[in-house]
Amino acid sequence: MTPLKTGSKTDSKTAVKPAQNGAHKAAIRQENEEQILAAAEKVFADYGFKGATTALIAEVANVPKANVHYYFSTKEALYRRIMEDVCDHWLEAAMTFDNSADPAIILRGYIEAKMDLSRARPYGSRLWAHEIIRGAKFSSDYISTTVKNWLDSRVVVIRGWITEGKMDHIEPYSLMYMIFATTQHYADFGAQIEIFNNDQPLSETQFAEAKENVVRIILKGVGLNG
Amino acid sequence: MTPLKTGSKTDSKTAVKPAQNGAHKAAIRQENEEQILAAAEKVFADYGFKGATTALIAEVANVPKANVHYYFSTKEALYRRIMEDVCDHWLEAAMTFDNSADPAIILRGYIEAKMDLSRARPYGSRLWAHEIIRGAKFSSDYISTTVKNWLDSRVVVIRGWITEGKMDHIEPYSLMYMIFATTQHYADFGAQIEIFNNDQPLSETQFAEAKENVVRIILKGVGLNG
DNA sequence: ATTTATCTTGACCGTTTGGTCAGGTTAAAA
DNA sequence: TTTTAACCTGACCAAACGGTCAAGATAAAT
């Protein structure tokens, strides 16, 4: 519950940099914030902004409801904070789509990164899905600037590959939408996939095979043989 | 507001079959039910079951809230009714995946039907997305019976194509998930696509091109040349 | 013309909602 | 040890929630 408390005691008396002063208090704060953020991500992912309740978030986080408001002033502030976190992780995956050598390698890397992200942070993906389904009220700025700029620059790269004859003449947006859709489907529609899989979550092996299948179909589909 | 009222008056006096008796009352009922159902589909699609409110449904339907409860006893009853409608339409699209001649023609037809459904009834698709993201609480029975039986039988068909050497050796579930994901993405993530498309909804031409791109990538991706 | 069945809705009810706050506990600083 | 600053939370509030109901309006049947 209260980690880091004793750890700092063994430090030398000179301030090493990570404070030993307010160490306990700081640890409490960090612990509680993390617990609330994790609970909120889950609850918002299940019910969306409007459907989620601060009472349920508090219950999942195992803190009194008033404590949620002590750390995050309003439901909306909490929601925005989580959206930021999700976007940061999305940007990480986006970075794997770089300018290095082979188109097939780049696309494969990006698809695999997005599949891994769906596997590792399904709640983030679902939260994003809620946000877009609802009409992107909170995040339209972020999409129309950061995400759009990133996407448009990738489209330019892909068009370059096409004119160089490295892949088929395919509208890059259609390709990117297919990658978004398919990779995120494994998070957003995980409940459905689990039912189809005889009520068992996809095993690591099954997921690895799915990932490889997605990569293969898409690469071959656009005329790339990695 | 009250259509069909005068129309039946011009009919012959012999009962033609569509009653002229309670015609007006019946018309009112049908009109109101349709209006409420349309509004509810939209509101549930935006906010999910929990996030939607009967007051907003009433406002969108342009009837007093009490009238919503006159036609549909509870919020849940209304929700279930709409889920049924959505499932019926889904089954229609599913029927296009029949046993006729060429695998490429069958797959193309199914993908196009699903794309058209996303275009024609985006709210239904979004409502379904909410339902699954939340964990399929209302529809797990339907998925684990009707939908799963349908999917499993299609998987058998596809495996047949593979053993006959008509297409690549691809796990059929991965292929079907990709089709589900990509086609529904055009409904569920329509807001995002619109932003990427410079805040313009996809035109008929753009959508037709997207549809053709999806078909082409997937067919070629699994080794089918239609 | 009268009765009957259906449709309509403002007002209301108990519960849940996001958010507040006073008064308490705990730990760091003086 | 005392003071101060941060953390904690039961109890509370106004607003919004799903749902009810009585009383009235409308139209079909008698």
Coordinates of C-alpha atoms in Angstrom, one line a residue, chain B residues 28-163:
Chain B
I28 CA -50.7 7.6 -35.1
R29 CA -49.3 4.6 -33.3
Q30 CA -47.0 3.7 -36.1
E31 CA -45.9 7.2 -36.7
N32 CA -45.0 7.8 -33.0
E33 CA -43.3 4.4 -32.6
E34 CA -41.2 5.0 -35.6
Q35 CA -40.3 8.5 -34.5
I36 CA -39.3 7.2 -31.0
L37 CA -37.4 4.3 -32.4
A38 CA -35.4 6.5 -34.8
A39 CA -34.6 8.9 -32.0
A40 CA -33.6 6.1 -29.6
E41 CA -31.4 4.5 -32.2
K42 CA -29.5 7.8 -32.6
V43 CA -29.3 8.5 -28.9
F44 CA -28.2 5.0 -27.9
A45 CA -25.7 5.0 -30.7
D46 CA -24.2 8.2 -29.3
Y47 CA -24.2 7.4 -25.6
G48 CA -24.7 3.7 -25.1
F49 CA -27.4 2.2 -23.0
K50 CA -26.3 3.7 -19.7
G51 CA -25.3 7.1 -21.0
A52 CA -28.5 7.6 -23.0
T53 CA -31.4 9.3 -21.3
T54 CA -35.1 8.9 -22.0
A55 CA -35.5 12.7 -21.8
L56 CA -33.1 13.2 -24.7
I57 CA -34.8 10.4 -26.7
A58 CA -38.1 12.2 -26.2
E59 CA -36.6 15.5 -27.2
V60 CA -35.1 14.1 -30.4
A61 CA -38.3 12.3 -31.2
N62 CA -40.2 15.5 -30.5
V63 CA -42.7 14.0 -28.1
P64 CA -43.2 14.4 -24.3
K65 CA -41.1 12.1 -22.2
A66 CA -44.2 10.4 -20.8
N67 CA -45.3 9.5 -24.3
V68 CA -42.0 7.5 -24.8
H69 CA -43.0 5.4 -21.8
Y70 CA -46.6 5.0 -23.1
Y71 CA -45.2 3.2 -26.2
F72 CA -42.2 1.5 -24.6
S73 CA -42.6 0.5 -21.0
T74 CA -38.9 0.9 -20.0
K75 CA -35.6 2.2 -21.3
E76 CA -34.4 -1.4 -21.5
A77 CA -37.4 -2.6 -23.5
L78 CA -36.8 0.2 -26.0
Y79 CA -33.1 -0.7 -26.2
R80 CA -33.8 -4.4 -26.7
R81 CA -36.3 -3.6 -29.4
I82 CA -33.7 -1.6 -31.3
M83 CA -31.1 -4.2 -30.9
E84 CA -33.5 -6.7 -32.5
D85 CA -33.9 -4.4 -35.5
V86 CA -30.2 -4.0 -35.8
C87 CA -29.6 -7.7 -35.7
D88 CA -32.3 -8.3 -38.3
H89 CA -30.5 -6.0 -40.7
W90 CA -27.2 -7.7 -39.9
L91 CA -28.7 -11.0 -40.8
E92 CA -29.8 -9.6 -44.2
A93 CA -26.2 -8.7 -44.9
A94 CA -25.1 -12.1 -43.6
M95 CA -27.3 -13.8 -46.2
T96 CA -25.3 -12.4 -49.0
F97 CA -22.5 -14.7 -47.9
D98 CA -24.1 -17.7 -49.6
N99 CA -22.8 -20.9 -51.3
S100 CA -22.9 -19.8 -54.9
A101 CA -20.1 -20.1 -57.4
D102 CA -16.8 -18.2 -57.0
P103 CA -15.1 -17.4 -53.7
A104 CA -14.0 -14.1 -55.0
I105 CA -17.6 -13.2 -55.9
I106 CA -19.0 -14.3 -52.6
L107 CA -16.4 -12.4 -50.5
R108 CA -16.8 -9.3 -52.7
G109 CA -20.6 -9.4 -52.3
Y110 CA -20.4 -9.8 -48.6
I111 CA -17.8 -7.0 -48.1
E112 CA -19.9 -4.7 -50.3
A113 CA -23.1 -5.5 -48.4
K114 CA -21.4 -4.8 -45.1
M115 CA -19.9 -1.5 -46.4
D116 CA -23.4 -0.5 -47.7
L117 CA -24.9 -1.3 -44.3
S118 CA -22.3 0.9 -42.6
R119 CA -23.2 3.7 -45.0
A120 CA -27.0 3.2 -44.7
R121 CA -27.3 2.5 -41.0
P122 CA -24.3 4.0 -39.2
Y123 CA -26.3 4.3 -35.9
G124 CA -27.0 0.6 -35.8
S125 CA -23.4 -0.2 -36.3
R126 CA -22.4 2.3 -33.5
L127 CA -25.0 0.9 -31.2
W128 CA -23.6 -2.6 -31.7
A129 CA -20.1 -1.2 -31.1
H130 CA -21.2 0.2 -27.7
E131 CA -22.8 -3.1 -26.9
I132 CA -19.6 -5.1 -27.5
I133 CA -17.2 -2.6 -26.0
R134 CA -19.3 -2.8 -22.8
G135 CA -18.9 -6.5 -22.8
A136 CA -22.0 -7.7 -24.7
K137 CA -24.2 -7.8 -21.6
F138 CA -27.5 -7.7 -23.5
S139 CA -26.5 -9.7 -26.6
S140 CA -24.1 -12.4 -25.5
D141 CA -26.8 -15.0 -26.0
Y142 CA -27.4 -13.8 -29.6
I143 CA -23.7 -13.7 -30.4
S144 CA -22.9 -17.1 -28.9
T145 CA -25.8 -18.8 -30.8
T146 CA -27.0 -17.1 -34.0
V147 CA -23.9 -15.1 -34.9
K148 CA -21.4 -17.8 -33.8
N149 CA -23.3 -20.5 -35.7
W150 CA -23.3 -18.4 -38.8
L151 CA -19.6 -17.5 -38.5
D152 CA -18.5 -21.1 -37.8
S153 CA -20.4 -22.3 -40.9
R154 CA -18.7 -19.6 -43.0
V155 CA -15.4 -20.7 -41.6
V156 CA -16.0 -24.2 -42.8
V157 CA -16.8 -22.9 -46.2
I158 CA -13.6 -20.9 -46.3
R159 CA -11.5 -23.8 -45.1
G160 CA -13.0 -25.8 -48.0
W161 CA -11.8 -23.1 -50.4
I162 CA -8.3 -23.4 -48.9
T163 CA -8.1 -27.2 -49.1

